[in-house]
Short mmCIF file of C-alpha atoms in Angstrom, two decimals:
data_model
loop_
_atom_site.label_atom_id
_atom_site.label_comp_id
_atom_site.label_asym_id
_atom_site.label_seq_id
_atom_site.Cartn_x
_atom_site.Cartn_y
_atom_site.Cartn_z
CA UNK A 205 -13.34 24.45 -5.30
CA UNK A 206 -13.44 22.09 -2.33
CA UNK A 207 -13.85 18.49 -3.47
CA UNK A 208 -14.39 15.72 -0.97
CA UNK A 209 -13.03 12.27 -1.71
CA UNK A 210 -13.29 8.98 0.11
CA UNK A 211 -9.56 8.50 0.66
CA UNK A 212 -10.03 5.07 2.21
CA UNK A 213 -11.98 3.84 -0.84
CA UNK A 214 -9.30 5.23 -3.17
CA UNK A 215 -6.51 3.54 -1.19
CA UNK A 216 -8.41 0.23 -1.10
CA UNK A 217 -8.87 0.43 -4.87
CA UNK A 218 -5.10 0.95 -5.17
CA UNK A 219 -4.46 -2.23 -3.18
CA UNK A 220 -6.76 -4.17 -5.50
CA UNK A 221 -5.24 -2.60 -8.62
CA UNK A 222 -1.67 -3.52 -7.57
CA UNK A 223 -2.06 -7.05 -6.20
CA UNK A 224 0.70 -9.01 -4.54
CA UNK A 225 1.61 -12.61 -5.36
CA UNK A 226 1.09 -13.61 -1.73
CA UNK A 227 -1.19 -12.01 0.82
CA UNK A 228 -2.23 -12.84 4.35
CA UNK A 229 -4.30 -11.09 6.98
CA UNK A 230 -2.55 -9.61 9.99
CA UNK A 231 -5.62 -8.84 11.98
CA UNK A 232 -7.40 -6.30 9.80
CA UNK A 233 -4.24 -5.38 7.91
CA UNK A 234 -3.16 -7.02 4.66
CA UNK A 235 0.40 -8.41 4.48
CA UNK A 236 1.66 -8.46 0.88
CA UNK A 237 4.70 -10.12 -0.68
CA UNK A 238 5.80 -10.31 -4.32
CA UNK A 239 9.51 -11.19 -4.27
CA UNK A 240 10.80 -7.65 -4.77
CA UNK A 241 10.03 -4.95 -7.29
CA UNK A 242 7.04 -2.88 -6.25
CA UNK A 243 7.11 -1.60 -2.70
CA UNK A 244 3.31 -1.39 -2.78
CA UNK A 245 3.07 -5.12 -3.49
CA UNK A 246 5.74 -5.84 -0.85
CA UNK A 247 4.34 -3.95 2.11
CA UNK A 248 1.63 -4.12 4.72
CA UNK A 249 -1.55 -2.31 3.77
CA UNK A 250 -2.72 -0.83 7.06
CA UNK A 251 -6.12 0.40 5.92
CA UNK A 252 -8.21 -1.23 8.64
CA UNK A 253 -8.09 -1.67 12.36
CA UNK A 254 -5.45 -4.33 13.02
CA UNK A 255 -8.03 -6.01 15.29
CA UNK A 256 -5.24 -6.81 17.72
CA UNK A 257 -2.67 -4.88 19.70
CA UNK A 258 -0.83 -2.72 17.15
CA UNK A 259 2.61 -3.64 18.46
CA UNK A 260 1.69 -7.33 18.16
CA UNK A 261 0.46 -6.75 14.59
CA UNK A 262 3.76 -5.07 13.69
CA UNK A 263 5.67 -7.98 15.27
CA UNK A 264 3.63 -10.48 13.24
CA UNK A 265 4.21 -8.63 9.96
CA UNK A 266 7.94 -8.43 10.70
CA UNK A 267 8.01 -12.18 11.43
CA UNK A 268 6.28 -12.94 8.13
CA UNK A 269 8.73 -10.82 6.11
CA UNK A 270 11.68 -12.35 7.98
CA UNK A 271 10.42 -15.82 7.00
CA UNK A 272 10.68 -14.69 3.35
CA UNK A 273 14.08 -13.04 3.85
CA UNK A 274 12.42 -9.73 2.96
CA UNK A 275 12.58 -6.26 4.44
CA UNK A 276 9.41 -5.41 6.36
CA UNK A 277 7.63 -2.40 4.89
CA UNK A 278 4.39 -0.62 5.72
CA UNK A 279 2.42 1.51 3.28
CA UNK A 280 1.51 4.59 5.30
CA UNK A 281 -1.20 6.89 4.00
CA UNK A 282 -3.54 9.39 5.58
CA UNK A 283 -6.01 6.49 5.81
CA UNK A 284 -3.65 4.20 7.81
CA UNK A 285 -4.98 2.65 11.01
CA UNK A 286 -4.10 3.45 13.69
CA UNK A 287 -3.51 7.11 12.83
CA UNK A 288 -0.21 7.10 14.76
CA UNK A 289 1.22 4.06 12.95
CA UNK A 290 3.96 6.15 11.36
CA UNK A 291 5.16 7.32 14.80
CA UNK A 292 4.99 3.80 16.22
CA UNK A 293 7.14 2.50 13.38
CA UNK A 294 9.61 5.39 13.80
CA UNK A 295 10.08 4.40 17.46
CA UNK A 296 11.12 0.96 16.18
CA UNK A 297 13.71 2.50 13.86
CA UNK A 298 11.70 2.54 10.63
CA UNK A 299 12.39 5.41 8.24
CA UNK A 300 10.39 6.87 5.41
CA UNK A 301 11.76 5.34 2.22
CA UNK A 302 9.75 6.47 -0.79
CA UNK A 303 7.03 8.89 0.21
CA UNK A 304 3.95 8.80 -1.97
CA UNK A 305 0.90 10.96 -2.26
CA UNK A 306 -2.55 9.92 -3.34
CA UNK A 307 -3.93 12.36 -5.89
CA UNK A 308 -7.53 12.42 -7.05
CA UNK A 309 -9.71 14.49 -9.31
CA UNK A 310 -13.43 14.21 -9.90
CA UNK A 311 -14.31 13.52 -13.55
CA UNK A 312 -17.47 12.50 -15.26
CA UNK A 313 -17.30 9.99 -18.11
CA UNK A 314 -17.37 12.79 -20.70
CA UNK A 315 -14.51 14.70 -19.06
CA UNK A 316 -11.72 12.15 -19.47
CA UNK A 317 -8.91 13.89 -21.40
CA UNK A 318 -8.27 12.54 -24.89
CA UNK A 319 -4.67 11.62 -24.10
CA UNK A 320 -5.70 9.37 -21.17
CA UNK A 321 -6.04 5.67 -21.93
CA UNK A 322 -8.13 3.47 -19.67
CA UNK A 323 -7.38 -0.25 -19.88
CA UNK A 324 -8.33 -3.33 -17.93
CA UNK A 325 -4.82 -4.83 -18.15
CA UNK A 326 -1.20 -3.78 -18.38
CA UNK A 327 -0.04 -2.71 -21.82
CA UNK A 328 3.53 -3.26 -23.06
CA UNK A 329 4.09 0.54 -23.19
CA UNK A 330 2.90 0.94 -19.60
CA UNK A 331 5.09 -1.92 -18.38
CA UNK A 332 8.14 -0.53 -20.21
CA UNK A 333 7.60 2.86 -18.54
CA UNK A 334 7.12 1.20 -15.14
CA UNK A 335 10.17 -1.04 -15.50
CA UNK A 336 12.40 1.84 -16.54
#
């Protein structure tokens, strides 16, 4: 079965679902900072055209993380813009830290497995599992 998903929409939903304490635009990218912890909430979301020279956008993100005393990180997915961002960062000495994969499955409302809980906020059990 060949299912087609809107990867960009899924990744954008992930950014909204895991918000950072501080955010700022870097062109079309979203700079995120949350004082440590989650790498997703402490990395640049590069899901749109940076709307400026890519090297300048990287420089700006690095400057912003340096001002916080934080390590600059970029969340690279198959939806990252530009498509060669990973290679550009590698030329600057960046290395892949924690690779992640976006997984998706199409379900209708009646197909949600019984052992899956859907909530609109973090539960203590979820947070304990995350923090461990």
